[in-house]
Short mmCIF file of C-alpha atoms in Angstrom, two decimals:
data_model
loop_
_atom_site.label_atom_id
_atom_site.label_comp_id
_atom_site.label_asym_id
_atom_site.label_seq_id
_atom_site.Cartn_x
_atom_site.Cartn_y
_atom_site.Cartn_z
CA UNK A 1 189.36 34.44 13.54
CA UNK A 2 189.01 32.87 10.23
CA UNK A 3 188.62 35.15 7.17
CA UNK A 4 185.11 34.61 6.53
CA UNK A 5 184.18 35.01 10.34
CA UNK A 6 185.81 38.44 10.19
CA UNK A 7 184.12 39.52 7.32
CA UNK A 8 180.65 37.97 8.53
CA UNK A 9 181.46 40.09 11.83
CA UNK A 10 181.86 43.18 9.85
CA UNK A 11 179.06 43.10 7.83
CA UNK A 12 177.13 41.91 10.77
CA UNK A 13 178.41 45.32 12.94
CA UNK A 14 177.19 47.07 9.79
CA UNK A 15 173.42 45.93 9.69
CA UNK A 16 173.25 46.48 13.33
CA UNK A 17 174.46 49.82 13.12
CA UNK A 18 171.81 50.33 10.29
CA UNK A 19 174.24 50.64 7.62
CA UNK A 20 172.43 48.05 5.51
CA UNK A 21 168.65 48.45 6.35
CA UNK A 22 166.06 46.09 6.47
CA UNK A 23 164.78 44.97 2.68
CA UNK A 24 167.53 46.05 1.43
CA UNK A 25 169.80 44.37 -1.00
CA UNK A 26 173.64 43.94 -0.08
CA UNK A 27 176.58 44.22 -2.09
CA UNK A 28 177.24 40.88 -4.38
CA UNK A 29 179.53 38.27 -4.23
CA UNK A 30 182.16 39.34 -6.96
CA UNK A 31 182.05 43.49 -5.09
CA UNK A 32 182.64 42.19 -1.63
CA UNK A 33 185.06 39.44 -2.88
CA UNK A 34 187.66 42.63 -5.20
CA UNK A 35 186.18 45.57 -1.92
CA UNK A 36 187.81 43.06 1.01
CA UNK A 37 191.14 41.87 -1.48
CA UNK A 38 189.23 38.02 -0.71
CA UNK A 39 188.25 34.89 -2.27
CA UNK A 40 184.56 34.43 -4.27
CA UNK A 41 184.16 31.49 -1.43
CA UNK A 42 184.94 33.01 1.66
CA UNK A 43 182.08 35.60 1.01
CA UNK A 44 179.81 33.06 0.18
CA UNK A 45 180.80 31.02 3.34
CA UNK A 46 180.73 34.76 5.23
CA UNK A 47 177.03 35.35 3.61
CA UNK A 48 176.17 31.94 4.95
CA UNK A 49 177.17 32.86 8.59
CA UNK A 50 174.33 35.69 8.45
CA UNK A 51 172.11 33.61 7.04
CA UNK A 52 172.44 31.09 10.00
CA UNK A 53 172.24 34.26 12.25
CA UNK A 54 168.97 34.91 9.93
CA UNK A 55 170.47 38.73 9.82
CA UNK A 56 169.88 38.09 5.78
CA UNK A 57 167.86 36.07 3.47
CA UNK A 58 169.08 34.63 -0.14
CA UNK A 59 166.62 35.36 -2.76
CA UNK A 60 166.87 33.11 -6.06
CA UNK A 61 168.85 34.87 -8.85
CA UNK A 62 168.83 38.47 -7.41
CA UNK A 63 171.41 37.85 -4.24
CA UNK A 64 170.91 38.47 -0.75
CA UNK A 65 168.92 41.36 1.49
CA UNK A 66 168.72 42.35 4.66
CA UNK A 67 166.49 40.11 6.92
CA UNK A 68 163.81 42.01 8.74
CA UNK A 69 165.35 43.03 12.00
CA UNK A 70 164.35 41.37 15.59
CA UNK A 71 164.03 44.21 18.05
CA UNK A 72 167.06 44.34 20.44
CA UNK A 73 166.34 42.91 23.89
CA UNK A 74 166.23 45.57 26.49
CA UNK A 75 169.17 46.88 29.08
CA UNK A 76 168.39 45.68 32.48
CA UNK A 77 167.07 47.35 34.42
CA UNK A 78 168.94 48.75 37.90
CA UNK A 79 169.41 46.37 40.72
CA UNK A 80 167.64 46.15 43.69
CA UNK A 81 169.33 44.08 46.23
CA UNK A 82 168.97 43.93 50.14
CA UNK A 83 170.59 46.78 51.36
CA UNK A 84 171.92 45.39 54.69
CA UNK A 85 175.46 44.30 55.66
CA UNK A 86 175.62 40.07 55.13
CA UNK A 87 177.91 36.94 54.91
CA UNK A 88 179.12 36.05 51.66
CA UNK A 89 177.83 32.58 50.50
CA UNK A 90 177.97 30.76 46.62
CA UNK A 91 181.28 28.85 47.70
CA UNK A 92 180.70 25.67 46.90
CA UNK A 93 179.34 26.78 43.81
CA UNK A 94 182.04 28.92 43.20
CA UNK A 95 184.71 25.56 43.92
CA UNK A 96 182.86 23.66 41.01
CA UNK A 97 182.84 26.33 38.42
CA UNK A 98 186.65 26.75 39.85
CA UNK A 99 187.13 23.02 39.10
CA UNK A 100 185.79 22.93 35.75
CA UNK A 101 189.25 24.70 34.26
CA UNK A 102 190.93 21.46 34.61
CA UNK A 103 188.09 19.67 32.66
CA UNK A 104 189.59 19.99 28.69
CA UNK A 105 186.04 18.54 27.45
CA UNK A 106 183.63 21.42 28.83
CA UNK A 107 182.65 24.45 26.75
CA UNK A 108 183.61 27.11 29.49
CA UNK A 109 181.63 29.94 28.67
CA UNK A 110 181.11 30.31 32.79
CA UNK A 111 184.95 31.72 33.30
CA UNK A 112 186.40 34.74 32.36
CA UNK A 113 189.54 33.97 30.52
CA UNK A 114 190.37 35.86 27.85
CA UNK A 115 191.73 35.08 24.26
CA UNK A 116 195.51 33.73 24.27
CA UNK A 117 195.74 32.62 20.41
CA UNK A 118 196.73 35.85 18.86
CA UNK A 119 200.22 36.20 17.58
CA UNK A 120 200.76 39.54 18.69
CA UNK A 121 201.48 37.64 21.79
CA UNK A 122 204.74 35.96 20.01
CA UNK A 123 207.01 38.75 21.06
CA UNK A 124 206.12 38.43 24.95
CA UNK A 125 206.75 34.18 24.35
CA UNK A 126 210.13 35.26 22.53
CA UNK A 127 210.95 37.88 25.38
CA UNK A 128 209.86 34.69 28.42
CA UNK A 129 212.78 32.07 26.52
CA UNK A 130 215.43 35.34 26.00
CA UNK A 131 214.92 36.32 29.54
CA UNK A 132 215.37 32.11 30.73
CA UNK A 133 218.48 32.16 28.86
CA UNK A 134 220.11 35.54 29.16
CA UNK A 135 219.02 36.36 32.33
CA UNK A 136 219.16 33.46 34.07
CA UNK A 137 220.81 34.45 37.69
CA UNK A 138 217.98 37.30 37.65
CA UNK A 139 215.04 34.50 37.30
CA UNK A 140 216.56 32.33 40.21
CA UNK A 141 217.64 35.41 42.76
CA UNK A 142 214.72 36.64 45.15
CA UNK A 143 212.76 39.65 44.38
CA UNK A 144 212.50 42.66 45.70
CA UNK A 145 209.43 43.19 48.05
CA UNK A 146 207.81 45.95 45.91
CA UNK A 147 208.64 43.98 42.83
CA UNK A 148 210.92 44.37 39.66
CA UNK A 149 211.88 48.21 39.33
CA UNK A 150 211.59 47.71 35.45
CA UNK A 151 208.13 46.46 35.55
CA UNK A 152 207.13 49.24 38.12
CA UNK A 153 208.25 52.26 35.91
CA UNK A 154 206.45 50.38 32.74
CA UNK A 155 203.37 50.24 34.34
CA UNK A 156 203.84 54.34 35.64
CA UNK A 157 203.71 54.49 32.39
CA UNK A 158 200.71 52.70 31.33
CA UNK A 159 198.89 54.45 34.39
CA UNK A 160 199.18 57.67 32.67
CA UNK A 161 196.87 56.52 29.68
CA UNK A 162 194.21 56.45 32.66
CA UNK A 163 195.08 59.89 33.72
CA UNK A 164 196.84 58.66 37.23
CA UNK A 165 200.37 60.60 37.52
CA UNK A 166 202.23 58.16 39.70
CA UNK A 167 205.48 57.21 40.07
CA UNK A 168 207.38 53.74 40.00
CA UNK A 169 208.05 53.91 43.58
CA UNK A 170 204.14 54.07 44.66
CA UNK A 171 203.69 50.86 42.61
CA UNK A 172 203.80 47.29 44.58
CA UNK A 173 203.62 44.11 42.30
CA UNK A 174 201.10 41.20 43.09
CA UNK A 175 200.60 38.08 41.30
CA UNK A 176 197.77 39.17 39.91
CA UNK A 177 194.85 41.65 40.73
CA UNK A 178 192.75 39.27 43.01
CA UNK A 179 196.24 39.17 45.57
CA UNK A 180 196.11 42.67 44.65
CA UNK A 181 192.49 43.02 45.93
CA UNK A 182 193.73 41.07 48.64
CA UNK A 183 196.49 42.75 50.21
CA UNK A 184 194.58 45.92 49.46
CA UNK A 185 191.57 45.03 51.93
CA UNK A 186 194.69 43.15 54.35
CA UNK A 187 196.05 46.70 54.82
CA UNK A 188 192.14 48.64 55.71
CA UNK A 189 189.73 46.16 56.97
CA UNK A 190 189.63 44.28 60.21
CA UNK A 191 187.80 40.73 60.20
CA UNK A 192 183.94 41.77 60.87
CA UNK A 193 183.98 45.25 58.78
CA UNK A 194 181.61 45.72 55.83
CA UNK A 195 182.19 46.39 52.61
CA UNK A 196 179.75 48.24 50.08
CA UNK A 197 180.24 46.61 46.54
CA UNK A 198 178.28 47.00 43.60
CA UNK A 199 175.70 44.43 42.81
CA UNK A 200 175.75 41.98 40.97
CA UNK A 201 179.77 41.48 41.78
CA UNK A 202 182.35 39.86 40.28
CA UNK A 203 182.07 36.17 42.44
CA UNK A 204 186.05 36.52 43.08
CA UNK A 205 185.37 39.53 45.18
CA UNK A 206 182.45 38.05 46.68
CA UNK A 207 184.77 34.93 47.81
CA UNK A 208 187.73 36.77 48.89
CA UNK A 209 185.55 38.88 51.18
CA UNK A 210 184.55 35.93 52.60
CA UNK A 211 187.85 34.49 53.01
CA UNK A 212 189.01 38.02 54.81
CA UNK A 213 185.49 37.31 56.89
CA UNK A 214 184.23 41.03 55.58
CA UNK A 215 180.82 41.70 55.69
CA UNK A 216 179.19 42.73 52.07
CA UNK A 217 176.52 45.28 51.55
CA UNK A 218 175.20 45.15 48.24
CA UNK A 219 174.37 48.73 46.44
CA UNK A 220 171.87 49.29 43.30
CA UNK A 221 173.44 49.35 40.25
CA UNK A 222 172.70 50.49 36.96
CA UNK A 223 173.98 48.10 34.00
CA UNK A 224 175.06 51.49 32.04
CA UNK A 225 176.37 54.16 34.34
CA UNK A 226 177.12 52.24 37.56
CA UNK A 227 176.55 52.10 41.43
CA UNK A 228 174.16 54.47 42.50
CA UNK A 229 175.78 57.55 44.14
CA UNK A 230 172.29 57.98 45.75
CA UNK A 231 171.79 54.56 47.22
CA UNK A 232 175.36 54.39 48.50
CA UNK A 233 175.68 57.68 50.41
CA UNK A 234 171.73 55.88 52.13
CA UNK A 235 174.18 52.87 53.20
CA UNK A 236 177.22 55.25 54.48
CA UNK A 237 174.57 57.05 56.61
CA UNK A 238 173.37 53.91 58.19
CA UNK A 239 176.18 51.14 58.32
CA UNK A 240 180.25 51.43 59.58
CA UNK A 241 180.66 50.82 56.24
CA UNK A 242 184.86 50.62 56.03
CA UNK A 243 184.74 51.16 52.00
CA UNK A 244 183.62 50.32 48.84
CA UNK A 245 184.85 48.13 46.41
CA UNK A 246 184.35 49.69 42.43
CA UNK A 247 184.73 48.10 38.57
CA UNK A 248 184.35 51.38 36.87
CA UNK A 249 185.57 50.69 33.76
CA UNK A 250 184.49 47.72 31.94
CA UNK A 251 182.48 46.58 34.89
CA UNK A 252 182.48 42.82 35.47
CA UNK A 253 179.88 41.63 34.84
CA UNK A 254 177.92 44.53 33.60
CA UNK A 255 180.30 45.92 31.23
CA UNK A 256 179.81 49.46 32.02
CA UNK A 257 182.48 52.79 31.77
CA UNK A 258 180.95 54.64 35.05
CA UNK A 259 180.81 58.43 33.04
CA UNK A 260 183.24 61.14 34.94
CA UNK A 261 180.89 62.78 36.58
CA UNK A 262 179.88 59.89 38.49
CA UNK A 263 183.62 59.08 39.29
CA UNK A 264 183.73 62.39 40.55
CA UNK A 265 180.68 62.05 42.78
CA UNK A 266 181.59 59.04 44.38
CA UNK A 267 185.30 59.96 45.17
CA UNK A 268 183.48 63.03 46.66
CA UNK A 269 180.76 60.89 48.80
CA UNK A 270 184.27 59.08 49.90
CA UNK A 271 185.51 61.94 51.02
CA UNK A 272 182.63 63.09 53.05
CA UNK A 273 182.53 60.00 54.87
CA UNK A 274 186.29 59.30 55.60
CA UNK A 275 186.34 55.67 53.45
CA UNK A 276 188.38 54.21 51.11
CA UNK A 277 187.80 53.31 47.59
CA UNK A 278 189.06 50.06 46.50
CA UNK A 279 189.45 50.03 42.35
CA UNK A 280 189.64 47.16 40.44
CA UNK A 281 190.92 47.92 37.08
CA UNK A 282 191.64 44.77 35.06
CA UNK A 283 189.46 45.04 32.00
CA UNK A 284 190.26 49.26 31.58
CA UNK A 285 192.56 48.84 29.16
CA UNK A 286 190.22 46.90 26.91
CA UNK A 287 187.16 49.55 26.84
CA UNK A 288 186.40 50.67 23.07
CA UNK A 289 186.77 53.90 23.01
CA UNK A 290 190.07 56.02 22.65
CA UNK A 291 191.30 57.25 24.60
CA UNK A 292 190.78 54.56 27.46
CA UNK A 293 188.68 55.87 29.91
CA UNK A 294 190.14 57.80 33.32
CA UNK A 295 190.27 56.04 36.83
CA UNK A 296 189.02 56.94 40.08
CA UNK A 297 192.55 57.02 41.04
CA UNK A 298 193.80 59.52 39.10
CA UNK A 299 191.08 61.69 40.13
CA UNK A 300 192.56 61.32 43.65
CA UNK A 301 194.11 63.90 45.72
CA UNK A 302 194.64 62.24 49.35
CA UNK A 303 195.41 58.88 48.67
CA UNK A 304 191.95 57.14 49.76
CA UNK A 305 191.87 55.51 46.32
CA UNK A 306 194.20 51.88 46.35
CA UNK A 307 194.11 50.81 42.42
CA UNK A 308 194.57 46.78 41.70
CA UNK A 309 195.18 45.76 38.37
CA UNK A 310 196.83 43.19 36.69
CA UNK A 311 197.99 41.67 33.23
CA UNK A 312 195.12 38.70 33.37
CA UNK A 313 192.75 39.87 30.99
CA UNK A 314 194.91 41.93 28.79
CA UNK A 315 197.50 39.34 28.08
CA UNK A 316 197.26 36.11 29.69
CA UNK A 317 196.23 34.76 33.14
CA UNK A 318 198.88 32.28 33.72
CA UNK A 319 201.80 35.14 33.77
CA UNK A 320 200.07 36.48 37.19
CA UNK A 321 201.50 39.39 37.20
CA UNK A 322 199.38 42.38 38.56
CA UNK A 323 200.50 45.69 41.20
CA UNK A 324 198.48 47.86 43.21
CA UNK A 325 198.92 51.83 43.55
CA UNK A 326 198.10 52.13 47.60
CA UNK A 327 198.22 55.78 47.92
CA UNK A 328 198.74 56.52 51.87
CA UNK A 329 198.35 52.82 52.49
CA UNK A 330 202.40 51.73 51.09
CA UNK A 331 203.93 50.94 53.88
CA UNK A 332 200.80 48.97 55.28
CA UNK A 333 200.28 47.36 52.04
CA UNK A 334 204.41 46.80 52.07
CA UNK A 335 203.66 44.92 55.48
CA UNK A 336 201.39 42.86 54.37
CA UNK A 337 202.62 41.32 51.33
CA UNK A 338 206.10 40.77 53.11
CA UNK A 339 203.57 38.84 56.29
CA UNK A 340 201.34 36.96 53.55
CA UNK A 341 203.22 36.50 50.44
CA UNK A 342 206.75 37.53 50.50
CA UNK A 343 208.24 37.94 47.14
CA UNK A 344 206.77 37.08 43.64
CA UNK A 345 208.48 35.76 40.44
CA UNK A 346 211.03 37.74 39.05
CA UNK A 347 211.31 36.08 35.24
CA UNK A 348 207.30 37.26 34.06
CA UNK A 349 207.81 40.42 35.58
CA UNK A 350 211.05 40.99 33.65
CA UNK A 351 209.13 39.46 30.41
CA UNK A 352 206.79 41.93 30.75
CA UNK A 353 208.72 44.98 31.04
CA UNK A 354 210.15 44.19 27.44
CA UNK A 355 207.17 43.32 26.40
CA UNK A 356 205.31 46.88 27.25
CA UNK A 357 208.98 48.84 26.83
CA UNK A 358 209.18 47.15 23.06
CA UNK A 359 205.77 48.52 22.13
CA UNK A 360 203.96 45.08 21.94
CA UNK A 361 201.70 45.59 24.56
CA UNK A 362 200.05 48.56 22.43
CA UNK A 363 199.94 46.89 19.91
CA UNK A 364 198.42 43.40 21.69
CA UNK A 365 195.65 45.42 23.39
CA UNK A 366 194.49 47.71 20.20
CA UNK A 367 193.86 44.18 18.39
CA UNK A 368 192.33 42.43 21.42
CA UNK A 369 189.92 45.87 21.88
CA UNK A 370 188.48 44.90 18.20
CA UNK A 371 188.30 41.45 18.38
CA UNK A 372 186.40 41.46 21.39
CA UNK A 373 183.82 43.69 20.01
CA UNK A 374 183.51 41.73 16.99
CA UNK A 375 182.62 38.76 19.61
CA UNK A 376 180.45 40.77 21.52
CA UNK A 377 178.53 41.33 18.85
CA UNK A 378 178.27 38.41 17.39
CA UNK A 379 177.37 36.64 20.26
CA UNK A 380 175.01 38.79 21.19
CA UNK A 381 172.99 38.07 17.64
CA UNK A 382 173.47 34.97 18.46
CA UNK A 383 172.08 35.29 22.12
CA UNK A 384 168.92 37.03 20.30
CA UNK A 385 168.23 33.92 17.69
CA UNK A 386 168.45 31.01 19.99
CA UNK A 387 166.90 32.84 23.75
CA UNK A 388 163.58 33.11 24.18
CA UNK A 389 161.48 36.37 24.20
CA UNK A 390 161.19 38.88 27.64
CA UNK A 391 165.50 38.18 27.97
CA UNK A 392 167.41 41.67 29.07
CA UNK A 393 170.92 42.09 27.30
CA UNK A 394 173.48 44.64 28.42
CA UNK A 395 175.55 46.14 25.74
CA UNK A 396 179.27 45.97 26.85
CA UNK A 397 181.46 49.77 26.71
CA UNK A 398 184.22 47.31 26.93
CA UNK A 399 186.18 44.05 27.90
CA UNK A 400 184.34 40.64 26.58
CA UNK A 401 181.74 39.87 29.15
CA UNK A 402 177.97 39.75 28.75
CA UNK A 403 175.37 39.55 31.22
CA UNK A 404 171.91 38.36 30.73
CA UNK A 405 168.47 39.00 32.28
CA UNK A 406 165.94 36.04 31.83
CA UNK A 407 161.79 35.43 32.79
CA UNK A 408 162.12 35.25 36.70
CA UNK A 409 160.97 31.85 36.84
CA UNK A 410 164.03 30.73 34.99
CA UNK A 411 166.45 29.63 37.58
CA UNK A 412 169.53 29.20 36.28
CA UNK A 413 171.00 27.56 38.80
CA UNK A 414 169.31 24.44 37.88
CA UNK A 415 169.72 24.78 34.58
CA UNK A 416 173.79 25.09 34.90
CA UNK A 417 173.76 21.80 36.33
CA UNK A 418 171.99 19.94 33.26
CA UNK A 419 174.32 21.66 30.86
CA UNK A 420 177.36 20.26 33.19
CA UNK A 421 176.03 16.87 31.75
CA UNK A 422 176.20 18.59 28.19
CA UNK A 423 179.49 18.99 29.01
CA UNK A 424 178.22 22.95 29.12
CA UNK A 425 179.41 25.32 32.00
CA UNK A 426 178.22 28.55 32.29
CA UNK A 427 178.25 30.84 35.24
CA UNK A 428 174.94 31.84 37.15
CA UNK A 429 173.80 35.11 37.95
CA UNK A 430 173.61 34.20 41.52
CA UNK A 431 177.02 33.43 42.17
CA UNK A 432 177.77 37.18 41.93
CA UNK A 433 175.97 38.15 44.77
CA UNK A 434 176.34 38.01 48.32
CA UNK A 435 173.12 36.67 48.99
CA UNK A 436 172.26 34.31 46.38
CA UNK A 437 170.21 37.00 43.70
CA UNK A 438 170.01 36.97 40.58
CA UNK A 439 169.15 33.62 39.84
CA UNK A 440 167.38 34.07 36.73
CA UNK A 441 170.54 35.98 35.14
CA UNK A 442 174.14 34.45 33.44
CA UNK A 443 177.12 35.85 32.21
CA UNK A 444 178.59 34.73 29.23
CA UNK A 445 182.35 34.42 28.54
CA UNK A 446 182.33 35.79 24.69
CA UNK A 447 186.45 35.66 24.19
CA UNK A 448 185.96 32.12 23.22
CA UNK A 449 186.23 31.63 19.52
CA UNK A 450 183.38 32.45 17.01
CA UNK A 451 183.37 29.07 16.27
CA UNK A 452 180.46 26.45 14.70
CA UNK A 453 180.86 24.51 17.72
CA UNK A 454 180.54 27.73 19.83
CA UNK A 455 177.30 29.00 18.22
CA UNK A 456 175.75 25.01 18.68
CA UNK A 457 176.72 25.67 22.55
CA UNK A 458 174.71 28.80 22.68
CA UNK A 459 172.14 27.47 20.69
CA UNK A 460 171.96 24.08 23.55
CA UNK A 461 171.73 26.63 25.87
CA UNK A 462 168.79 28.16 24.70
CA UNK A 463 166.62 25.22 24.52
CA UNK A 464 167.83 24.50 27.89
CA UNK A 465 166.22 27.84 28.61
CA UNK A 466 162.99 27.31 26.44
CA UNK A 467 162.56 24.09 28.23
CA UNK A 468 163.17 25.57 31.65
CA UNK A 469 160.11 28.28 30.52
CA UNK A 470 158.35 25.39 29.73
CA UNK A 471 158.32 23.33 33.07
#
């Protein structure tokens, strides 16, 4: 982020908080420029980013005020899918958006990649050549099946910031939390069992349940505290329902930190019923309040909870390097990986170890944690400029994901495929559901750069949407 775009995001945050109120006149040119230790030009070109964002208006000779405010666009409201045990579907659709990652021309907003530019990723690129050169026979030897003891005890470590006392030797390394996920539900679920997961889902999920052949049951969720306790322990009572499948902190794509009083209900209801809980916790780490927020598992006292996580959205996807915490389920979990995977790569997992051991990691995730705000909120003003009226926003806790409610008769399926000729891809609401819902919704990918090109994108897509309203 450019100087001016992190000043514009600042005072931005501050007019939305109600800092600066409307009418009223903001600090000049020559105070900002000697307050923020920054050039007379990059406030101007900071001032001018508002004024495209129409969050302030100029006014000849006496400087620049507060624009009166646009009403924030309502949470949506909870979901209210099918409650009955079905086949996954959305693959195809899934394949294409899959596809588009090797297309270098498309504006991805559809993925969920996070932001790989910072330099407080330079020490874990310095660590990756040291451990090539240095460490050489270690790189080229096999693993061990549980995975690099060094990386293990790191990541004991990083567990405790999530409350979960656990030890090195409960820890089993994946390449990445989706073959996490995977050997997780390998080690419970038979082919034909159901699920309960929340809804909407992350797609991945949705598609590796189908690839398992698991049955989904989708459960009511609310975009700001999570499933509903209620509505699950209805589905426990009426379905074989094997377990259920949880994004508590940082929920994609909701963005929600499920309070602690709901992780305690639900661990309880899991209890009752003799199931498993399945925790995904890749985007925990990046929620915005300190400390991070607990985990199911470490709220877990027989081992039903089997925590996935990985180093995808916190660092960099291409590293695939993620573990699971099985509880009573290591050895089957053991098992499984030996039967589907074998080994993984010893030289990332040794990379990252340094990395975390060194202090970098800390330091990597405090900056991403504020830059992603800063994005969420500035692509949420922009989501407000350029959509059209009766549109339902969540408001992120955490992570860099947004999720948007449109008019019903907006499907944005269709629309998806005229921005592919835009050269525009997006991700539709439907394709994180089991059954097809929520095709009037998207999420938005908003680690991509606050960029001029970025805000014309979202801008496109709105008149896509206005002229979708319009047919």
């Amino acid at each position: 982020m450019t100087r001016y775009q992190h000043l514009a995001t600042l005072l931005a945050g501050r007019i939305e908080q109600g800092l600066y109120r409307h009418g009223e006149k903001l600090p000049s040119v020559r105070s900002l420029s000697q307050e923020h230790g920054v050039s007379i030009s990059t406030v101007q070109q900071a001032y001018q980013v508002l004024e495209n964002l129409q969050l302030i208006t100029p006014q000849p000779r006496s400087g620049y005020f507060v624009a009166p405010s646009k009403a924030k666009p309502p949470v949506p409201a909870m979901s209210r899918p099918v409650q009955r045990p079905v086949d996954v579907t959305q693959w195809d659709e899934v394949l294409t958006l899959l596809e588009g990652r090797e297309d270098k021309t498309l504006a991805t907003f559809g993925g969920g990649a996070p932001d790989i530019s910072q330099p407080t990723l330079k020490p874990l690129w310095r660590e990756m050549q040291r451990v090539v050169q240095h460490q050489i026979q270690d790189v080229l030897r096999y693993d061990t099946l549980p995975g690099r003891r060094e990386l293990r005890e790191q990541i004991a470590r990083l567990m405790l910031d999530g409350g979960a006392a656990i030890t090195a030797d409960e820890i089993v390394i994946a390449s990445g939390c989706h073959p996490a996920l995977s050997l997780a539900l390998l080690a419970v679920c038979q082919p034909g069992d159901i699920i309960a997961v929340e809804s909407p889902s992350y797609y991945g999920t949705m598609q590796l349940l189908r690839g398992l052949d698991i049955k989904a049951i989708e459960i009511p969720t609310d975009p700001e505290t999570g499933i509903s306790i209620e509505a699950l322990e209805l589905a426990l009572e009426q379905w074989p329902i094997k377990g259920v499948i949880l994004v508590p902190n940082c929920n994609n794509p909701l963005g929600f930190i499920m309070p602690e009083a709901r992780k305690k209900a639900v661990l309880a209801l899991a209890q009752r019923h003799d199931i498993v809980i399945f925790e995904d916790d890749i985007y925990g780490e990046l929620a915005a309040v300190y400390p991070r927020p607990c985990t199911i598992k470490s709220l877990d006292i027989d081992g039903r909870v089997l925590l996935c996580s990985s180093f995808t959205k916190t660092v960099a996807p291409g590293l695939r390097v993620g573990w699971i915490a099985p509880g009573r389920y290591l050895d089957r979990v053991l098992h499984k990986k030996y039967a589907a995977i074998g080994t993984n790569t010893p030289g990332p997992q040794l990379a990252m170890a340094a990395f975390i051991r060194d202090g970098h990691y800390h330091r990597h995730v405090r900056r991403m944690r504020q830059i992603y705000q800063q994005h969420l909120e500035t692509y949420t003003c922009w989501v407000r400029q350029y959509f059209p009226c009766g549109i339902c926003v969540t408001r992120p806790q955490g992570g860099y994901l947004l999720w948007i409610e449109l008019p019903e008769t907006v499907d944005m399926v269709c629309v998806s495929r005229m921005l592919c000729r835009l050269k525009i891809q997006i991700a539709p609401g439907s394709l994180f559901s089991a059954s097809g819902k929520y095709r009037n919704c998207l999420r938005l990918n908003c680690a991509l750069p606050l960029t001029e090109a970025n805000r014309e994108v979202i801008k496109q897509l709105g008149e896509a949407i206005h002229a979708a309203l319009e047919e």
